[in-house]
XYZ file of C-alpha atoms in Angstrom:
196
model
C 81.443 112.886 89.309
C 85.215 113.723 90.293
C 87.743 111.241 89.324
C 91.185 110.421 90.597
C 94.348 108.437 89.892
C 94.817 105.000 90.328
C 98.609 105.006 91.649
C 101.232 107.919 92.060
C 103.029 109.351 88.987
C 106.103 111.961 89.018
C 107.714 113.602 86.085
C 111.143 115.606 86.410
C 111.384 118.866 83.950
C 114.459 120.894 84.001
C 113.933 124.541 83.267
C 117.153 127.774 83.172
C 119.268 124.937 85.350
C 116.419 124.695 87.679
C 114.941 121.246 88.375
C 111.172 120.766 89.140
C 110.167 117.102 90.305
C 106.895 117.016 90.423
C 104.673 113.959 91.904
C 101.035 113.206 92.532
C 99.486 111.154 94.467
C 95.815 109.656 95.292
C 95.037 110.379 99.053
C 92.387 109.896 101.159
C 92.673 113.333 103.548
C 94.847 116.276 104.806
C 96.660 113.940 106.907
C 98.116 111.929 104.653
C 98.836 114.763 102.202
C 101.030 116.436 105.005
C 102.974 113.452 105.805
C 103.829 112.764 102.130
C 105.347 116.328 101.753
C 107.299 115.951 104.739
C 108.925 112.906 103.305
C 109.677 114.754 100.247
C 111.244 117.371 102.399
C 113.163 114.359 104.108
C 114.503 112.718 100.565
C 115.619 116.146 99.468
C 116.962 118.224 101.950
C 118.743 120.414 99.700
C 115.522 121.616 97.582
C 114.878 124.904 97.949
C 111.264 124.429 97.680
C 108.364 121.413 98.080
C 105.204 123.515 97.502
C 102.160 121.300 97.113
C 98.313 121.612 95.846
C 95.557 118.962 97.794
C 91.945 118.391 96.238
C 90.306 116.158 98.923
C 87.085 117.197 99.182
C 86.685 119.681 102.710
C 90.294 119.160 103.405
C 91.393 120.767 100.020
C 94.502 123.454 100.566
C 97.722 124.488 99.327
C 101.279 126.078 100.087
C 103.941 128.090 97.869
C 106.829 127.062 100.503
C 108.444 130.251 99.930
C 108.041 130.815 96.215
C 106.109 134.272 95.339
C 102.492 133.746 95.947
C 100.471 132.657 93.573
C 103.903 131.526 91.204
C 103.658 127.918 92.684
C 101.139 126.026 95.048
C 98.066 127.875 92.726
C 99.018 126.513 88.884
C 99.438 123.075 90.805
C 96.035 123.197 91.969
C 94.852 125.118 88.683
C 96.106 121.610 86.520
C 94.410 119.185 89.329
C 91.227 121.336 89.026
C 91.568 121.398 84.982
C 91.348 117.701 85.150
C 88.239 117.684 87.543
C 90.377 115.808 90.525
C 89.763 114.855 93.633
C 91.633 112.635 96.398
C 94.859 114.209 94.904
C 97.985 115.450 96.191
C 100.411 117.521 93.713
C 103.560 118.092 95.029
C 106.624 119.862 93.081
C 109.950 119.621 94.430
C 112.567 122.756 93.062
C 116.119 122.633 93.016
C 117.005 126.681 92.337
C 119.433 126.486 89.405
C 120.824 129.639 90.113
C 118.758 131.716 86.994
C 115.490 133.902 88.212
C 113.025 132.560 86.417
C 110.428 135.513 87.258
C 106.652 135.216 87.904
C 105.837 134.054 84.471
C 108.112 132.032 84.297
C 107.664 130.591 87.842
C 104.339 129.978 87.263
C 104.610 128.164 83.214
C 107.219 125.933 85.017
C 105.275 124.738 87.835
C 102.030 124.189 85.477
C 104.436 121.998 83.025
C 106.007 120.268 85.537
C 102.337 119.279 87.217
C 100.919 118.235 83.387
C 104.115 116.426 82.759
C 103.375 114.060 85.770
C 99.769 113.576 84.993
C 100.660 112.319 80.976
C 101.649 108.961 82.771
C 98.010 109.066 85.245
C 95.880 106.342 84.804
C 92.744 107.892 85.692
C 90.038 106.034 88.119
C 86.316 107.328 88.743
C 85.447 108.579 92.335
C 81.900 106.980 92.914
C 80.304 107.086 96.137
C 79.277 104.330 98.195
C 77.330 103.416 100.379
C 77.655 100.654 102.915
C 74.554 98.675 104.459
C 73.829 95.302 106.130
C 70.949 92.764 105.194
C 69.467 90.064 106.610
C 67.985 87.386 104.082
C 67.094 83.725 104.220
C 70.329 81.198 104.070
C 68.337 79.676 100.740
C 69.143 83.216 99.452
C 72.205 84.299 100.436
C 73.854 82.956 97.083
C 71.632 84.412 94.283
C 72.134 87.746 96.269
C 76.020 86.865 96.408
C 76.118 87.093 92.497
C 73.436 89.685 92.168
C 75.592 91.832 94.165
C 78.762 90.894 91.972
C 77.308 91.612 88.839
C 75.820 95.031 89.697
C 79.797 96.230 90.770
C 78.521 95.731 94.175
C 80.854 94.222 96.881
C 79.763 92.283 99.527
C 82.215 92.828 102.798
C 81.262 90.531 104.974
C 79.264 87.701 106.206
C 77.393 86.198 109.595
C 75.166 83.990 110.527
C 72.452 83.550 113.022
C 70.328 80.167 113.606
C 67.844 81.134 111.153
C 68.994 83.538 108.571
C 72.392 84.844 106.703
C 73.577 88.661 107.251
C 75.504 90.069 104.451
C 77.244 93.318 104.969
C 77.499 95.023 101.058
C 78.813 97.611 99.416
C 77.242 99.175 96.588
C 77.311 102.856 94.360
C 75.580 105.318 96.480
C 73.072 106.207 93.859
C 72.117 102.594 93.275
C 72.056 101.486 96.563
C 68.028 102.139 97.019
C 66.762 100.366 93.870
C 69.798 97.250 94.098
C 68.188 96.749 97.949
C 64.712 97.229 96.159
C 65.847 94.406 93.555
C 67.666 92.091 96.351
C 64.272 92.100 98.032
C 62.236 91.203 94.959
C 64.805 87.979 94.538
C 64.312 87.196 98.313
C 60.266 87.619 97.506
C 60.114 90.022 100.172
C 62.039 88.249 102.436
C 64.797 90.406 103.257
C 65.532 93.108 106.488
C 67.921 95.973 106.458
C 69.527 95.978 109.534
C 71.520 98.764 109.000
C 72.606 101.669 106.398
């Protein structure tokens, strides 16, 4: 199981006159990760670099933005790894201060500056769901309503025909078969899947 963060953190750290802001952020694609770095390049103009890590399952990918490669984009990614992320962008921002800070040095700062950020991270587990739709006497749609609710389950939606309820749930991905087993032993058989 991968986990993520709950809401976006930054940290500032100020290295040989050189300032590294670094933020993360929880994203749901590519996309979005690109868009967020072009608004960092929009609120600071003047950086001389916005290199970013993304963990986001198949759309994962990364960019030094000028810096020597591997000094940058790579110990970003090597921290969000570390912590077994996913759904993550890591952005650093760098103001040059005017001092080389070499390789090494490149590298230390850019892996402090991404920790830094992550100290304040509330972290949040990634669990997969699974979304399906059952139909289920009306007489039952309220014991299912709380069954649901107390397995974490979340039920999205509701209709109704003239002689039975449809309930469109949520529920963990690796639950989902024996919860919809369950939900049909409370319904005494009574229940369809109409769709999964």
């Amino acid at each position: 199981m991968t986990t993520s963060i709950a809401t976006a953190v930054s940290a500032e750290i100020i290295i040989k006159k050189s300032r590294f802001i670094a933020h993360i952020h929880p994203v749901s694609g590519r996309a979005e990760a690109l868009a967020l770095v072009d608004a960092y390049w929009q609120q600071h103009p003047e950086a001389r670099h916005v290199c970013w890590a993304l963990l986001a399952g198949g759309e994962s990918g990364m960019n030094d933005d000028g810096e020597p490669s591997g000094t940058a984009a790579k110990p970003i990614m090597n921290v969000l790894q570390h912590k077994h992320l996913d759904g993550v962008l890591g952005v650093v921002v760098r103001y040059f201060g005017g001092i080389k800070l070499g390789a090494g040095g490149l590298t230390r700062a850019y892996t402090d500056a991404i920790a830094t950020a992550l100290l304040g991270a509330e972290y949040i587990s990634n669990i997969a769901q699974a979304q399906l739709e059952i139909a289920l006497p009306f007489s039952e749609e309220g014991r299912i309503r709380r069954f649901v609710a107390q397995h974490d389950g979340v039920v999205l939606g509701v209709h109704y025909s003239n002689i039975e309820a449809f309930l469109q749930l949520q529920l963990a991905q690796d639950q989902s078969a024996p919860l919809l087993q369950e939900i049909k032993n409370l319904c005494s058989g009574q229940l369809r899947l109409t769709s999964s």
